Structures are given as structure tokens and as C-alpha cells.
PDB file of C-alpha atoms in Angstrom:
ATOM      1  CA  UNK J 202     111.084  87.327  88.997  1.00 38.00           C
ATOM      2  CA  UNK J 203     113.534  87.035  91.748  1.00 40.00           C
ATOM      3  CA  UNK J 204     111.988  87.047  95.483  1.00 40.00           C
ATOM      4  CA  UNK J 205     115.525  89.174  96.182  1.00 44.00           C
ATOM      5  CA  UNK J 206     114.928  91.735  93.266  1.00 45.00           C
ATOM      6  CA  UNK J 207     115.123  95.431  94.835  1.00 47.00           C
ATOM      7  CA  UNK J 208     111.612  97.312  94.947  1.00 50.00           C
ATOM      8  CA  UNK J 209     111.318  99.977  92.158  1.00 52.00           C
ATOM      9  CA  UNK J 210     109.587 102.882  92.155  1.00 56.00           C
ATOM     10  CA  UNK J 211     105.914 102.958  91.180  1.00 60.00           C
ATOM     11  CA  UNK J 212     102.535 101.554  92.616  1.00 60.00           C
ATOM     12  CA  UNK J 213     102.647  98.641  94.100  1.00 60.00           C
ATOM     13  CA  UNK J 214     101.030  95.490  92.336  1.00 59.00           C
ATOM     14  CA  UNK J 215      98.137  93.831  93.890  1.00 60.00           C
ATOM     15  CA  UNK J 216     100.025  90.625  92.501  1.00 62.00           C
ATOM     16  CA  UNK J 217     102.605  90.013  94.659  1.00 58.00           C
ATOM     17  CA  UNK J 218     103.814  87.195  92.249  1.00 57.00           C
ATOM     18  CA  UNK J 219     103.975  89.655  89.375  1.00 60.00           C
ATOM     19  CA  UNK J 220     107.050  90.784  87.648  1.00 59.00           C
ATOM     20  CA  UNK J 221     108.625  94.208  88.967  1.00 79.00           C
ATOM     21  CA  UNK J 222     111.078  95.429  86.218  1.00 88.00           C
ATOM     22  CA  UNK J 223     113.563  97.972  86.353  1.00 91.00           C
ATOM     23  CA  UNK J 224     115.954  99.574  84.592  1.00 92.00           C
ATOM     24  CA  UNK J 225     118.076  96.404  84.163  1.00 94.00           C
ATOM     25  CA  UNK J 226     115.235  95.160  82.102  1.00 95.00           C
ATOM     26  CA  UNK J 227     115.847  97.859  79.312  1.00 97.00           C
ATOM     27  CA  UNK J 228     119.020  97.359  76.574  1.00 97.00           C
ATOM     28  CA  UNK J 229     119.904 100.519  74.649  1.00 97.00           C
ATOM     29  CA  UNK J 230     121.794  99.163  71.867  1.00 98.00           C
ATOM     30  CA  UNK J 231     122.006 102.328  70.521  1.00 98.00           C
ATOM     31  CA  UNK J 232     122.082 106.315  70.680  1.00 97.00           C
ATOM     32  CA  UNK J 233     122.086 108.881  68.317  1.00 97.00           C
ATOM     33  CA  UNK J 234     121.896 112.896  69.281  1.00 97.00           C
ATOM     34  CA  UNK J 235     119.618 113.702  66.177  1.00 97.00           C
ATOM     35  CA  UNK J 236     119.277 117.955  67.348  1.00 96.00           C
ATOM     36  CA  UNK J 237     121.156 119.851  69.636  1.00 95.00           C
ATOM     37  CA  UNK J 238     119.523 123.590  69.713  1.00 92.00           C
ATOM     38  CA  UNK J 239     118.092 124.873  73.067  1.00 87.00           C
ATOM     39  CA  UNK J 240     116.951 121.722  73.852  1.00 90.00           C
ATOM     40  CA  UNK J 241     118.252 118.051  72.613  1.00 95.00           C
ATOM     41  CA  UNK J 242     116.459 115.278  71.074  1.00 97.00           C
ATOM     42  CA  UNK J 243     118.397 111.619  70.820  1.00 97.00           C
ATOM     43  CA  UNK J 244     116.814 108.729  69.679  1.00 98.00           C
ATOM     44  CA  UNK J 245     117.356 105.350  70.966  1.00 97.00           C
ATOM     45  CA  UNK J 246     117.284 101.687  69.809  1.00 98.00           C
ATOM     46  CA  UNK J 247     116.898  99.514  72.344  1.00 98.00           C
ATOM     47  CA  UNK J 248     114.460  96.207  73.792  1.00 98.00           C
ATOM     48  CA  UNK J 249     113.029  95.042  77.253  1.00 97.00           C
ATOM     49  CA  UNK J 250     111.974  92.565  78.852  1.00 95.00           C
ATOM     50  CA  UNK J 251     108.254  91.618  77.995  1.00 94.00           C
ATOM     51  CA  UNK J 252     105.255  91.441  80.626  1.00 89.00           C
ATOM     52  CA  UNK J 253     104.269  87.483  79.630  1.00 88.00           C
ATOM     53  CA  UNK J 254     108.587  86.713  79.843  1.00 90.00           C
ATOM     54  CA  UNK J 255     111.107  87.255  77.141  1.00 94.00           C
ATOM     55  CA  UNK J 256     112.282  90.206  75.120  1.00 96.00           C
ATOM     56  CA  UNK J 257     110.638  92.651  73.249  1.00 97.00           C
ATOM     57  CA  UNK J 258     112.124  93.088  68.667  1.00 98.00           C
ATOM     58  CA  UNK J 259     114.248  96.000  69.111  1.00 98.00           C
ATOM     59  CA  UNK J 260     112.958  99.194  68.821  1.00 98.00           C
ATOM     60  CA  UNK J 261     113.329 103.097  68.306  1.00 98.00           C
ATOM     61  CA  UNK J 262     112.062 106.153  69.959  1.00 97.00           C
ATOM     62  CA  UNK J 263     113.010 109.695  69.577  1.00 96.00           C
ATOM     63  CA  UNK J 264     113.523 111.162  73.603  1.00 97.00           C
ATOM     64  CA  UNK J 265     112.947 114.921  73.808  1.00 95.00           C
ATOM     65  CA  UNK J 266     115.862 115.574  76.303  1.00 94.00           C
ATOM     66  CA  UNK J 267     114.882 118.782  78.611  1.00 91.00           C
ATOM     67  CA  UNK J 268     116.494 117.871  81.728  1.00 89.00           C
ATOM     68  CA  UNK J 269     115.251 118.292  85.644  1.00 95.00           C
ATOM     69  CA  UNK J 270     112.843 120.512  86.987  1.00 96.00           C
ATOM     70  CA  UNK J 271     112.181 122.012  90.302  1.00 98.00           C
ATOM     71  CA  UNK J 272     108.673 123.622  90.632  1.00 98.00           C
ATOM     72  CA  UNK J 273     107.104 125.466  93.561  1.00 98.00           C
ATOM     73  CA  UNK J 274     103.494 126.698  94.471  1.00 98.00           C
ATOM     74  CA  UNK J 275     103.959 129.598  96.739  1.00 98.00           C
ATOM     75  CA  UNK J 276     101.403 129.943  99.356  1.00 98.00           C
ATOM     76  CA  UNK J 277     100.349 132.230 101.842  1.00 97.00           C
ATOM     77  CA  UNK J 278      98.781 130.780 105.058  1.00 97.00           C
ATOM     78  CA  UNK J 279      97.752 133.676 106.541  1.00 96.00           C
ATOM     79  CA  UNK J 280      96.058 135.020 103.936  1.00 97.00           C
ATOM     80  CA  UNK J 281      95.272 131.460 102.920  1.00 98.00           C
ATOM     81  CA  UNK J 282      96.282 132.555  99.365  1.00 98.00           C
ATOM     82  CA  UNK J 283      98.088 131.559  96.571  1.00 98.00           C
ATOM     83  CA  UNK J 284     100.415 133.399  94.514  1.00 98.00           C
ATOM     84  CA  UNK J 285     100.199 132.713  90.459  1.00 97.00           C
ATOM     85  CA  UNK J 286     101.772 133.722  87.313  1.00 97.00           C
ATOM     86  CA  UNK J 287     101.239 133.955  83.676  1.00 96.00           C
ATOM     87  CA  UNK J 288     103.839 133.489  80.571  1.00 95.00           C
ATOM     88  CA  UNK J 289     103.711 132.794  77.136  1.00 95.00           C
ATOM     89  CA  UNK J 290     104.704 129.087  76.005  1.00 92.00           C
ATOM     90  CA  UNK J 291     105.401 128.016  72.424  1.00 91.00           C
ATOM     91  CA  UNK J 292     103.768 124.675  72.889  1.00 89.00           C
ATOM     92  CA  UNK J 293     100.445 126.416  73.724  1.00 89.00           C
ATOM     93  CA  UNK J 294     100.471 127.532  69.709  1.00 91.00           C
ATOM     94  CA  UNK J 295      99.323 123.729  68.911  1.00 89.00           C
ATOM     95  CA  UNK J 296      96.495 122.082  70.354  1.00 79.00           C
ATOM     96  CA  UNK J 297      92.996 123.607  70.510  1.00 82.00           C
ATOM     97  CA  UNK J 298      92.408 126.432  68.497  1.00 80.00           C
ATOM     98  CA  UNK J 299      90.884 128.087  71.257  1.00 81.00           C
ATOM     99  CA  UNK J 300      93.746 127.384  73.121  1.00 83.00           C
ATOM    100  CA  UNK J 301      95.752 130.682  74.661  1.00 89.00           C
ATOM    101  CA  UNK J 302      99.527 130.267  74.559  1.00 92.00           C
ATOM    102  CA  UNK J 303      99.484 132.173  77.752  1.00 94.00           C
ATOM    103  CA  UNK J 304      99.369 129.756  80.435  1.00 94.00           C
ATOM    104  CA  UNK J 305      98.458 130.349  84.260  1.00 96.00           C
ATOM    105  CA  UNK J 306     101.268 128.195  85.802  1.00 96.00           C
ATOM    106  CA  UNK J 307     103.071 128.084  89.101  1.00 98.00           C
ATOM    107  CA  UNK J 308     107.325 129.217  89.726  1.00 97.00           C
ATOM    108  CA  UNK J 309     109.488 126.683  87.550  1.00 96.00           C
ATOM    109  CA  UNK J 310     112.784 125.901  86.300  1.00 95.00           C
ATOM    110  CA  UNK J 311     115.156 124.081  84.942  1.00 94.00           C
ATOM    111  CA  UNK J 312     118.154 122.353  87.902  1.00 96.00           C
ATOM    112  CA  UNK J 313     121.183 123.610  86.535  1.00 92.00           C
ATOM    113  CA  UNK J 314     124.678 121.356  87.259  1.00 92.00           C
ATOM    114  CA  UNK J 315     125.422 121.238  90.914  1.00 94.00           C
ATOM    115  CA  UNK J 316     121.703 122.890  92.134  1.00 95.00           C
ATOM    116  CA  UNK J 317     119.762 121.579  94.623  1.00 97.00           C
ATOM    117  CA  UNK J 318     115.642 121.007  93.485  1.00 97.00           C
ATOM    118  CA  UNK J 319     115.075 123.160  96.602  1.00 97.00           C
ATOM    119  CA  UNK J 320     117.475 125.700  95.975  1.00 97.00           C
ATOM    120  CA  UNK J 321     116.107 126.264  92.360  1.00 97.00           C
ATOM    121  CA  UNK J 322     112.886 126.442  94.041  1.00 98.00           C
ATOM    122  CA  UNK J 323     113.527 129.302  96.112  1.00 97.00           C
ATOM    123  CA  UNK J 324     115.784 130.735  93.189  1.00 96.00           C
ATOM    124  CA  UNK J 325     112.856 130.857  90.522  1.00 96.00           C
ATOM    125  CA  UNK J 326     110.335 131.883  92.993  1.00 97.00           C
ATOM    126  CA  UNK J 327     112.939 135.128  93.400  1.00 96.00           C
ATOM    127  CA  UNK J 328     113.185 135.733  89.972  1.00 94.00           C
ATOM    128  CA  UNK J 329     109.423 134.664  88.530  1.00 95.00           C
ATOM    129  CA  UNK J 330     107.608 136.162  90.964  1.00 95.00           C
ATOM    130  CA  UNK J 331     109.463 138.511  93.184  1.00 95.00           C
ATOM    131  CA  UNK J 332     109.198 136.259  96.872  1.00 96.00           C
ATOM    132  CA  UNK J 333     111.144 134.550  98.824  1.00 96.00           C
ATOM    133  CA  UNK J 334     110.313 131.284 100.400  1.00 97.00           C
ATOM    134  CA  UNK J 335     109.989 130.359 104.142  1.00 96.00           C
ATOM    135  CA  UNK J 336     109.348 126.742 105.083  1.00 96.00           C
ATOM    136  CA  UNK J 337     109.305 124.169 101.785  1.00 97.00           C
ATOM    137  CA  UNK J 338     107.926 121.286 101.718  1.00 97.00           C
ATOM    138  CA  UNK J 339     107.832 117.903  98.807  1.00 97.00           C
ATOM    139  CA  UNK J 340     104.741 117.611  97.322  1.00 97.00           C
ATOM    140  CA  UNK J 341     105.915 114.689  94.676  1.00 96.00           C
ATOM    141  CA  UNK J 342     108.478 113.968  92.266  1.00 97.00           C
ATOM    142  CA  UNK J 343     107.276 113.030  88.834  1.00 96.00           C
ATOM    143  CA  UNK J 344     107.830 112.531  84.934  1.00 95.00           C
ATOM    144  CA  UNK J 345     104.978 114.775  82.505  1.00 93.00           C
ATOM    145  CA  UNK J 346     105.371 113.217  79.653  1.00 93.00           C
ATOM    146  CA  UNK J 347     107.315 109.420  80.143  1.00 94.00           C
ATOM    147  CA  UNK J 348     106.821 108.151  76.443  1.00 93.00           C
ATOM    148  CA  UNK J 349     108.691 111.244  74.797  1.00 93.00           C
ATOM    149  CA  UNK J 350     110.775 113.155  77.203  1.00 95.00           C
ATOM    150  CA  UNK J 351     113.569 112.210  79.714  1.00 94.00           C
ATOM    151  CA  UNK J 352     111.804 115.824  82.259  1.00 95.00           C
ATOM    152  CA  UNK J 353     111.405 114.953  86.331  1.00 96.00           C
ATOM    153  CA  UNK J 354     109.739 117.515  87.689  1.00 97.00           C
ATOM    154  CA  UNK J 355     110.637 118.166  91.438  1.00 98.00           C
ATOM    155  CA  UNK J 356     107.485 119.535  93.085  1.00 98.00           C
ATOM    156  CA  UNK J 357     107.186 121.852  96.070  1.00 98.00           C
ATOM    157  CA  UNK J 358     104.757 124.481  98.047  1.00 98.00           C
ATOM    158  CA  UNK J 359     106.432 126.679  99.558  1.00 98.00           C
ATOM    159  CA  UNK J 360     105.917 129.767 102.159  1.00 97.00           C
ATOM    160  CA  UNK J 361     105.163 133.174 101.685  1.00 97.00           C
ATOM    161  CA  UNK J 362     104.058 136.657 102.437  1.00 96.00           C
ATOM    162  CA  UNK J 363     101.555 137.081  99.166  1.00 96.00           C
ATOM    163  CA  UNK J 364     101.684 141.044  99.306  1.00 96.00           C
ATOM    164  CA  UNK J 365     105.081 141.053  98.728  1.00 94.00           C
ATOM    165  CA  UNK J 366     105.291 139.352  95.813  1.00 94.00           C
ATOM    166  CA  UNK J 367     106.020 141.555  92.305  1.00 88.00           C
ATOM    167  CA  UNK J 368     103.705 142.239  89.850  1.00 90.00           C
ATOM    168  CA  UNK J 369     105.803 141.462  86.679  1.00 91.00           C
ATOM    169  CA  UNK J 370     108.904 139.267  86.609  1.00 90.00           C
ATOM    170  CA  UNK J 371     111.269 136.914  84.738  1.00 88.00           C
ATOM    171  CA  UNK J 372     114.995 137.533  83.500  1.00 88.00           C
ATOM    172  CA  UNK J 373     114.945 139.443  80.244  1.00 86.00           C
ATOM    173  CA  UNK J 374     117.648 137.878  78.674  1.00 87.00           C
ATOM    174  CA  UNK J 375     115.671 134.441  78.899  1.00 83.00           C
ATOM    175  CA  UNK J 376     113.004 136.384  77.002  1.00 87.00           C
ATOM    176  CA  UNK J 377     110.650 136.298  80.022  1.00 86.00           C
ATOM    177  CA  UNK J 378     107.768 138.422  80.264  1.00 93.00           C
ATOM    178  CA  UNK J 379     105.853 137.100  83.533  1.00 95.00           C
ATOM    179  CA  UNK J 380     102.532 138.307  85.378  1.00 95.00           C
ATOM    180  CA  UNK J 381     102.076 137.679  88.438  1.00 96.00           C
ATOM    181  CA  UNK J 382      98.707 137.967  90.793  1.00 96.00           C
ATOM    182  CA  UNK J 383      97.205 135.730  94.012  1.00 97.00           C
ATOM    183  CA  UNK J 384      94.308 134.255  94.892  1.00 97.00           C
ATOM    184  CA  UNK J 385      92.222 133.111  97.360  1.00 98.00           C
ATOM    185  CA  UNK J 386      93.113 128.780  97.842  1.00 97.00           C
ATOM    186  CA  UNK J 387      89.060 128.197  97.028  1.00 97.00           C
ATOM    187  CA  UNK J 388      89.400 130.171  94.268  1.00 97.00           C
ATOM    188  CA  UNK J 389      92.598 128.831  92.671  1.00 97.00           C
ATOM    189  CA  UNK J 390      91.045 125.388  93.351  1.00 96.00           C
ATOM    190  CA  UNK J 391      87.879 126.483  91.375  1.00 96.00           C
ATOM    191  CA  UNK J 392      90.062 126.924  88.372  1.00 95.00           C
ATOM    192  CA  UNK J 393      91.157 123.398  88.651  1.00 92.00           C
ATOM    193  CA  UNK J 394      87.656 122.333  88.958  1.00 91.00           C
ATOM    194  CA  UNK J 395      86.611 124.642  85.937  1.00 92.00           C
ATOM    195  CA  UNK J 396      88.672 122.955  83.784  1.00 90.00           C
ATOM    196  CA  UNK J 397      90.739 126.639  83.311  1.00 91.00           C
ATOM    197  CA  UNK J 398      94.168 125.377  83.386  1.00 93.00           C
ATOM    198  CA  UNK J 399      96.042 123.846  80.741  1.00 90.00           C
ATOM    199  CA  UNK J 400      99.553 123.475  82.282  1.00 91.00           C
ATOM    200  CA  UNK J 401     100.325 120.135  84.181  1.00 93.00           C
ATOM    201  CA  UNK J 402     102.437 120.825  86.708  1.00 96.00           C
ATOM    202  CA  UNK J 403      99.858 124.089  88.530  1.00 97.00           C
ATOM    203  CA  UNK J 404      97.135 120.910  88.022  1.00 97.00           C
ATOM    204  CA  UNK J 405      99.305 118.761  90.093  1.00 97.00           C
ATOM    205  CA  UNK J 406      99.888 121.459  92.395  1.00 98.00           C
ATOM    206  CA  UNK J 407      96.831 122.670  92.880  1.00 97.00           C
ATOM    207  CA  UNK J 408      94.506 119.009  93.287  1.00 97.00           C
ATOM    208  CA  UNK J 409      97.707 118.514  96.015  1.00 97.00           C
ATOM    209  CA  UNK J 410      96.323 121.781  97.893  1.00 97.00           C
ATOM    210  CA  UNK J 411      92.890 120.979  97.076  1.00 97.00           C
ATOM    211  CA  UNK J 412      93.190 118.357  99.426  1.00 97.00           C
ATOM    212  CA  UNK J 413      95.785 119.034 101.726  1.00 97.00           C
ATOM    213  CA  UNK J 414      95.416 122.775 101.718  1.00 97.00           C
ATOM    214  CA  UNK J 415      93.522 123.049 104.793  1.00 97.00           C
ATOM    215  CA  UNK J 416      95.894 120.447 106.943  1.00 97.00           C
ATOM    216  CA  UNK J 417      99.030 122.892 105.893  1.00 97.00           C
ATOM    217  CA  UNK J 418      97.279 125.916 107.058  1.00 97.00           C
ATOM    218  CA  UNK J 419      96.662 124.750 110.128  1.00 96.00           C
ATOM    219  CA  UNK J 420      99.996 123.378 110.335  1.00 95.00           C
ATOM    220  CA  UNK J 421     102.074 126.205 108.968  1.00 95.00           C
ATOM    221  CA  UNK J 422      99.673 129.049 111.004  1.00 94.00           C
ATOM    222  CA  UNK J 423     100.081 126.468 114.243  1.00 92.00           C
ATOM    223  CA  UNK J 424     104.122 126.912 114.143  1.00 85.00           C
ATOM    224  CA  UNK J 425     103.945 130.102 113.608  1.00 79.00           C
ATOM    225  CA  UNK J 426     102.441 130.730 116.420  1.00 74.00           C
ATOM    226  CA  UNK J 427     104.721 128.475 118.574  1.00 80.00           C
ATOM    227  CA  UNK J 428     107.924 130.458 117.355  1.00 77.00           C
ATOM    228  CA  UNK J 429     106.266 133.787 117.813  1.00 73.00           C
ATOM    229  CA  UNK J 430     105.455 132.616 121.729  1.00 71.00           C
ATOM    230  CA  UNK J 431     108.937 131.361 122.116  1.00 75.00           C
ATOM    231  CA  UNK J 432     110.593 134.196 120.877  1.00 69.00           C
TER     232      UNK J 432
END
């Protein structure tokens, strides 16, 4: 590959004479909207460039289109809590029989056109869970599910005062119907670690406190306590 070629996103390669592709490696050749209901799906025909040099026989693959995400797991440094909620989800009706459809997730939704990740953040955290944010700060940015669906999910964790929060939420006429409850950080963490949570995005969330949670404490409860002595 070219010594000038722009760095991509993504790991690094322990090969530093290994080929970096990025999206000027891919051809669509085509693009066909195949549904259009709440959600799109579109499928593609297209090649790319292939690991050992050349290109890949063209191709298809159907792309669930769902769009960008801003998510946010509000937390309490004070109480050194965590503030959760629970929602019904129609994916949760496949999978493991045992399998509840009600999933424990964190605040989530969908960037609308000309929304800021952040501001959806703090607007979903509002309306999911009844709180408004203080300080915000990136946890990652990533794709769930890269080999069938175009989602980035814009992840956050976010300040709050955990007794104000609600105890039901969501907007009815999204068909909503939201509990919401805290916890202690160990014992959201134990739920991770109990292999209790079946969303992806509160697992992300929630191995990022596991190991940072301590370090933002101490960080959030530290400038707290610098702006309460200057004020």
C-alpha cells in the first residue's frame, strides 16, 4: 500500500508493512431500497479490494439502515450510583427462549437531522428517565452490528443527581413504556459480571465504568469540590 495512504480508523497492525484499506477500497456498483417502513433495508452489490492484493467477485448484502445513535449512562458520583431503565424490545422475542424481551439498558436514541450526539444525550436522558445531565463525557464511538446494519452508536456517561430521576418515562406516542431505578456502581457491575444483561450498548457502558468508574468519581467529586470552594 502507499507509505502516503491516510491512517483509518481501527487498531493498529503490528505489521507496519500491511495493507490499511479504507473506504476507497470498497465499489458499490449498485443500490436498491428493498423496504422502507419504520426502518429501511437496501441492499448493495458491490467488491473490495482483497487482503493477499486484487479484487474481491462482486457481491450482495442486505444493510439494515437504522441510522446514528447517541447513548448515555447516567451516573451519580456522590452517591456513586447508577441510574437504569427497563423497556420492551421486539428483537428480544427471538433468541433464547428464556430470553425476556424486557431489557435493562441505559438512555438511547436515535440523532435526528441537525442534532448534536451530545445534545440527544441530554435530550433522551430528559425524556427516558426524567434527569438532566451535568458534565458529559465520550466513552467511545462504535458500530453493534458492522456485517448487517449501517447503526454508530455515540457513547457517553453523563452526570447526575440519582434521586431525582423519574420512576416511569418515555414519550407515549413512540409507544414507550420505560422503568426506571439506580444502583449502586458495584452492583450494576455485578450484573455485567453475572452475565444478566443482554443489551450491548449498557455492556459497553458498564465494563467502561467497571474500570474507569472509580478514576471518574474521584475526578467528578474532586471538581466539585473546587467549584463549591470558589464559589
Amino acid at each position: 500500500m502507499p507509505a502516503d495512504r491516510p491512517a483509518v480508523r481501527g487498531v493498529p497492525d503490528p505489521d507496519p508493512a500491511a495493507a490499511s484499506y479504507g473506504r476507497e477500497d470498497v465499489e458499490i456498483l449498485a443500490r436498491e431500497v428493498v423496504h422502507q417502513g419504520y426502518f429501511r433495508m437496501v441492499r448493495l452489490t458491490l467488491r473490495h479490494r482483497l487482503l493477499a492484493g486484487g479484487w474481491s467477485e462482486p457481491f450482495t448484502r442486505e444493510i439494515f439502515e437504522r441510522g446514528t445513535a447517541a447513548a448515555v449512562l447516567p451516573y451519580d458520583p456522590v452517591r456513586d450510583e447508577v441510574v437504569l431503565i427497563e423497556q420492551f424490545r421486539p428483537g428480544g422475542l427471538y433468541g433464547p427462549t428464556d430470553a425476556s424481551p424486557w431489557m435493562v439498558e441505559i438512555v438511547a436514541g436515535i440523532i435526528e437531522p441537525g442534532e448534536t450526539p451530545e445534545a440527544v444525550a441530554r435530550r433522551e436522558a430528559v425524556e427516558e428517565a426524567g434527569l438532566e445531565l451535568g458534565r458529559i463525557e465520550a466513552i467511545s464511538t462504535y458500530q453493534p452490528s458492522p456485517g448487517a446494519c449501517d447503526e454508530w452508536v455515540h457513547l457517553y456517561v453523563g452526570e447526575v443527581r440519582a434521586e431525582h430521576r423519574g420512576s416511569t418515562g418515555g414519550l407515549v406516542e413512540e409507544h414507550e413504556d420505560i422503568r426506571i431505578f439506580a444502583l449502586p456502581r458495584e452492583a450494576a457491575v455485578a450484573l455485567l459480571d453475572g452475565d444478566r444483561l443482554d443489551n450491548a450498548t449498557t455492556i459497553v457502558a458498564l465494563g467502561w465504568l467497571a474500570r474507569h468508574g472509580a478514576a471518574l468519581r474521584a475526578r467528578w467529586l474532586s471538581d466539585r469540590k473546587t467549584r463549591e470552594e470558589e464559589a
